[in-house]
XYZ file of C-alpha atoms in Angstrom:
160
model
C 25.254 11.395 -43.259
C 21.716 11.798 -42.109
C 20.568 13.177 -38.921
C 17.973 10.760 -36.792
C 15.594 12.463 -34.409
C 16.566 10.454 -31.905
C 20.030 9.703 -30.994
C 21.479 6.263 -31.259
C 21.139 4.669 -27.799
C 18.394 6.592 -26.740
C 14.336 5.805 -26.815
C 11.725 8.339 -27.611
C 10.997 8.747 -23.729
C 14.054 9.370 -21.438
C 13.079 9.873 -17.620
C 14.987 12.596 -15.859
C 15.479 12.457 -12.066
C 15.811 15.329 -10.181
C 17.124 15.142 -6.736
C 19.558 16.752 -3.748
C 22.192 13.855 -4.197
C 22.612 13.077 -7.674
C 26.434 11.589 -7.008
C 24.819 9.242 -4.136
C 21.791 8.317 -6.612
C 24.425 7.157 -9.559
C 26.201 4.900 -6.903
C 22.544 3.673 -5.890
C 21.642 2.678 -9.585
C 25.016 1.167 -10.123
C 25.000 -1.001 -7.487
C 21.329 -1.860 -7.488
C 20.750 -2.059 -11.199
C 23.994 -2.279 -12.969
C 23.611 0.865 -14.129
C 26.601 2.478 -16.405
C 27.547 6.157 -16.574
C 27.825 7.297 -20.053
C 30.193 10.186 -19.653
C 31.647 12.118 -16.416
C 28.853 13.954 -14.597
C 28.849 17.810 -15.362
C 29.413 19.746 -11.864
C 29.420 23.060 -11.188
C 31.632 25.481 -8.810
C 29.729 24.403 -5.566
C 30.060 20.455 -6.526
C 26.478 20.056 -7.926
C 25.553 17.704 -10.414
C 24.203 19.866 -13.320
C 23.874 16.826 -15.621
C 24.394 13.244 -15.647
C 23.409 10.081 -17.746
C 23.410 6.585 -16.998
C 22.250 3.567 -18.834
C 20.163 0.849 -17.461
C 19.753 -2.039 -19.595
C 18.970 -0.433 -22.831
C 17.617 2.762 -21.738
C 19.208 6.064 -20.454
C 18.163 8.012 -17.492
C 19.203 11.484 -16.925
C 19.598 13.208 -13.612
C 20.997 16.352 -11.981
C 21.019 18.039 -8.688
C 18.076 20.596 -7.736
C 18.543 21.410 -4.064
C 16.380 24.389 -4.599
C 13.308 22.445 -5.778
C 10.632 20.406 -3.603
C 11.318 16.954 -3.323
C 10.203 15.322 -7.345
C 10.247 11.764 -6.669
C 10.870 9.565 -9.912
C 8.550 6.562 -10.695
C 10.241 4.108 -12.935
C 9.207 0.765 -14.190
C 12.534 -1.385 -15.086
C 12.187 -4.739 -16.959
C 15.041 -6.929 -15.302
C 15.580 -10.826 -16.146
C 14.901 -11.759 -12.394
C 12.795 -9.651 -10.151
C 14.049 -11.172 -7.061
C 17.612 -10.794 -8.050
C 17.196 -7.139 -8.727
C 15.142 -6.864 -5.483
C 17.811 -8.197 -3.593
C 20.562 -5.899 -4.984
C 18.525 -3.005 -4.703
C 17.938 -3.605 -0.875
C 21.902 -4.248 -0.776
C 22.372 -0.832 -2.000
C 20.291 0.744 0.333
C 16.772 0.432 -0.937
C 13.637 -0.845 0.790
C 11.213 -3.045 -0.313
C 7.554 -1.363 -0.745
C 5.939 -4.721 -2.762
C 7.148 -8.174 -2.314
C 7.791 -10.127 -5.608
C 3.850 -10.680 -6.681
C 2.667 -12.848 -9.762
C 0.266 -10.379 -11.658
C -2.764 -11.604 -13.698
C -1.002 -10.330 -17.062
C 2.182 -12.525 -16.806
C 4.339 -10.265 -14.909
C 6.375 -10.823 -11.709
C 6.425 -7.510 -10.149
C 8.134 -6.013 -6.962
C 8.925 -2.300 -6.060
C 11.415 -0.735 -4.118
C 11.983 2.781 -2.653
C 15.678 4.151 -2.985
C 17.002 6.381 -0.194
C 16.489 9.272 -2.479
C 12.802 9.243 -2.940
C 12.395 7.310 -5.862
C 10.135 4.348 -6.526
C 10.927 1.545 -9.074
C 8.385 -1.188 -10.304
C 10.772 -4.173 -10.939
C 8.921 -6.185 -13.785
C 9.878 -9.645 -15.794
C 7.452 -11.325 -17.972
C 7.183 -14.892 -16.782
C 4.376 -16.168 -18.783
C 2.227 -15.245 -21.898
C -1.380 -14.806 -21.117
C -3.902 -14.755 -23.827
C -6.926 -12.977 -23.598
C -9.276 -15.518 -22.813
C -7.138 -16.297 -19.676
C -6.511 -12.759 -18.531
C -10.170 -12.403 -18.467
C -10.617 -15.716 -16.187
C -8.055 -14.394 -13.873
C -9.806 -10.969 -13.156
C -12.413 -12.891 -11.323
C -9.812 -15.579 -9.628
C -9.243 -14.667 -5.915
C -5.597 -15.396 -6.322
C -5.058 -12.777 -9.011
C -7.867 -10.380 -7.237
C -5.565 -10.600 -3.766
C -2.244 -9.855 -5.748
C -3.643 -6.794 -7.381
C -5.174 -5.535 -4.189
C -1.629 -5.842 -2.647
C 0.298 -4.015 -5.063
C -2.360 -1.620 -5.515
C -2.668 -1.232 -1.677
C 0.999 -0.887 -0.817
C 2.391 2.673 0.148
C 4.373 4.803 -2.204
C 7.084 3.943 0.473
C 7.727 1.965 3.188
C 6.443 2.763 6.735
C 9.111 3.951 8.856
Protein backbone atom coordinates (compact mmCIF):
# COMPACT_ATOMS: atom_id res chain seq x y z
CA UNK A 1 0.00 0.00 0.00
CA UNK A 2 1.42 3.39 -0.98
CA UNK A 3 1.40 6.43 1.26
CA UNK A 4 0.12 9.72 -0.15
CA UNK A 5 1.54 13.00 1.18
CA UNK A 6 -1.96 14.39 1.87
CA UNK A 7 -4.25 12.12 3.90
CA UNK A 8 -7.60 11.15 2.39
CA UNK A 9 -10.27 13.72 3.17
CA UNK A 10 -7.80 16.59 3.63
CA UNK A 11 -6.61 19.29 1.24
CA UNK A 12 -3.21 20.93 0.82
CA UNK A 13 -4.24 23.72 3.22
CA UNK A 14 -5.97 22.96 6.51
CA UNK A 15 -6.77 25.96 8.71
CA UNK A 16 -6.32 26.03 12.48
CA UNK A 17 -8.56 28.06 14.76
CA UNK A 18 -6.97 28.86 18.12
CA UNK A 19 -9.10 30.24 20.90
CA UNK A 20 -10.35 30.30 24.43
CA UNK A 21 -13.49 28.14 24.03
CA UNK A 22 -13.06 25.44 21.41
CA UNK A 23 -16.05 23.48 22.73
CA UNK A 24 -18.26 26.54 22.18
CA UNK A 25 -16.73 27.14 18.76
CA UNK A 26 -17.48 23.55 17.78
CA UNK A 27 -21.13 24.00 18.75
CA UNK A 28 -21.28 27.21 16.70
CA UNK A 29 -19.70 25.57 13.63
CA UNK A 30 -22.13 22.63 13.82
CA UNK A 31 -25.19 24.86 14.17
CA UNK A 32 -24.10 27.55 11.72
CA UNK A 33 -22.48 25.53 8.95
CA UNK A 34 -23.39 21.89 9.56
CA UNK A 35 -19.82 21.08 10.61
CA UNK A 36 -19.27 17.48 11.69
CA UNK A 37 -16.85 16.37 14.39
CA UNK A 38 -14.34 13.91 12.93
CA UNK A 39 -13.46 12.25 16.25
CA UNK A 40 -13.86 13.12 19.93
CA UNK A 41 -11.69 16.11 20.89
CA UNK A 42 -8.48 15.51 22.82
CA UNK A 43 -9.01 17.07 26.25
CA UNK A 44 -6.28 17.69 28.85
CA UNK A 45 -6.49 17.38 32.63
CA UNK A 46 -7.72 20.99 32.90
CA UNK A 47 -10.63 20.42 30.52
CA UNK A 48 -8.97 22.33 27.66
CA UNK A 49 -9.25 20.96 24.16
CA UNK A 50 -5.78 20.25 22.84
CA UNK A 51 -6.93 19.06 19.41
CA UNK A 52 -10.22 18.84 17.55
CA UNK A 53 -11.14 18.48 13.91
CA UNK A 54 -14.41 19.23 12.15
CA UNK A 55 -15.43 18.89 8.53
CA UNK A 56 -17.26 21.81 6.94
CA UNK A 57 -18.44 20.79 3.49
CA UNK A 58 -15.45 18.99 1.98
CA UNK A 59 -12.79 20.66 4.14
CA UNK A 60 -11.28 19.96 7.53
CA UNK A 61 -10.78 22.70 10.11
CA UNK A 62 -8.60 21.99 13.13
CA UNK A 63 -8.93 23.84 16.42
CA UNK A 64 -7.65 23.94 19.97
CA UNK A 65 -7.75 26.01 23.15
CA UNK A 66 -4.89 28.41 23.86
CA UNK A 67 -5.98 30.50 26.84
CA UNK A 68 -2.40 31.74 27.34
CA UNK A 69 -2.15 33.22 23.83
CA UNK A 70 -3.43 36.62 22.71
CA UNK A 71 -6.61 36.56 20.61
CA UNK A 72 -5.83 35.08 17.20
CA UNK A 73 -8.93 35.47 15.03
CA UNK A 74 -9.37 33.19 12.05
CA UNK A 75 -10.61 34.50 8.71
CA UNK A 76 -12.23 31.72 6.70
CA UNK A 77 -13.93 31.74 3.30
CA UNK A 78 -16.71 29.17 3.03
CA UNK A 79 -18.30 28.32 -0.29
CA UNK A 80 -21.91 27.46 0.45
CA UNK A 81 -24.89 26.55 -1.74
CA UNK A 82 -26.96 29.52 -0.51
CA UNK A 83 -25.36 32.58 1.13
CA UNK A 84 -28.61 33.90 2.59
CA UNK A 85 -29.47 30.55 4.18
CA UNK A 86 -25.94 30.11 5.56
CA UNK A 87 -26.03 33.65 6.98
CA UNK A 88 -29.42 32.99 8.58
CA UNK A 89 -28.07 29.81 10.21
CA UNK A 90 -24.94 31.58 11.44
CA UNK A 91 -27.04 34.36 13.01
CA UNK A 92 -29.29 31.79 14.70
CA UNK A 93 -26.14 30.11 16.09
CA UNK A 94 -24.97 33.39 17.66
CA UNK A 95 -23.11 35.07 14.81
CA UNK A 96 -23.41 38.75 13.91
CA UNK A 97 -23.66 40.12 10.39
CA UNK A 98 -20.69 42.16 9.19
CA UNK A 99 -21.66 42.32 5.50
CA UNK A 100 -25.14 41.68 4.10
CA UNK A 101 -25.38 39.42 1.03
CA UNK A 102 -23.84 41.37 -1.86
CA UNK A 103 -23.56 40.50 -5.55
CA UNK A 104 -19.92 40.97 -6.55
CA UNK A 105 -18.51 41.78 -10.01
CA UNK A 106 -16.83 38.38 -10.49
CA UNK A 107 -20.12 36.48 -10.07
CA UNK A 108 -20.21 35.54 -6.38
CA UNK A 109 -22.80 36.43 -3.79
CA UNK A 110 -20.84 37.33 -0.65
CA UNK A 111 -21.74 37.97 3.00
CA UNK A 112 -19.62 38.07 6.14
CA UNK A 113 -20.45 36.99 9.66
CA UNK A 114 -18.51 37.32 12.90
CA UNK A 115 -18.83 34.47 15.41
CA UNK A 116 -19.00 34.90 19.22
CA UNK A 117 -15.37 33.72 19.47
CA UNK A 118 -13.69 36.43 17.39
CA UNK A 119 -13.54 34.70 13.99
CA UNK A 120 -14.76 36.09 10.67
CA UNK A 121 -16.34 34.02 7.92
CA UNK A 122 -16.73 35.09 4.30
CA UNK A 123 -19.73 33.21 2.92
CA UNK A 124 -19.52 32.83 -0.87
CA UNK A 125 -21.67 31.24 -3.52
CA UNK A 126 -20.99 31.41 -7.25
CA UNK A 127 -24.23 32.64 -8.80
CA UNK A 128 -23.06 33.34 -12.36
CA UNK A 129 -20.15 32.79 -14.71
CA UNK A 130 -18.61 36.10 -15.71
CA UNK A 131 -16.22 36.22 -18.65
CA UNK A 132 -13.23 38.55 -18.76
CA UNK A 133 -14.94 41.12 -21.00
CA UNK A 134 -17.96 41.38 -18.71
CA UNK A 135 -15.76 41.51 -15.62
CA UNK A 136 -13.81 44.42 -17.12
CA UNK A 137 -17.07 46.21 -17.93
CA UNK A 138 -18.25 45.73 -14.35
CA UNK A 139 -15.14 47.42 -12.95
CA UNK A 140 -16.73 50.72 -14.00
CA UNK A 141 -20.39 49.84 -13.33
CA UNK A 142 -21.59 51.95 -10.36
CA UNK A 143 -23.64 49.02 -9.03
CA UNK A 144 -20.55 46.82 -8.71
CA UNK A 145 -18.26 49.67 -7.62
CA UNK A 146 -20.70 50.41 -4.77
CA UNK A 147 -20.87 46.71 -3.89
CA UNK A 148 -17.07 46.47 -3.67
CA UNK A 149 -16.84 49.68 -1.63
CA UNK A 150 -19.49 48.33 0.78
CA UNK A 151 -17.74 45.00 1.28
CA UNK A 152 -14.26 46.51 1.58
CA UNK A 153 -15.48 49.34 3.80
CA UNK A 154 -17.32 47.25 6.36
CA UNK A 155 -15.72 46.58 9.69
CA UNK A 156 -13.91 43.40 10.69
CA UNK A 157 -16.55 42.92 13.32
CA UNK A 158 -19.86 44.63 13.87
CA UNK A 159 -20.02 47.81 15.92
CA UNK A 160 -21.45 47.13 19.37
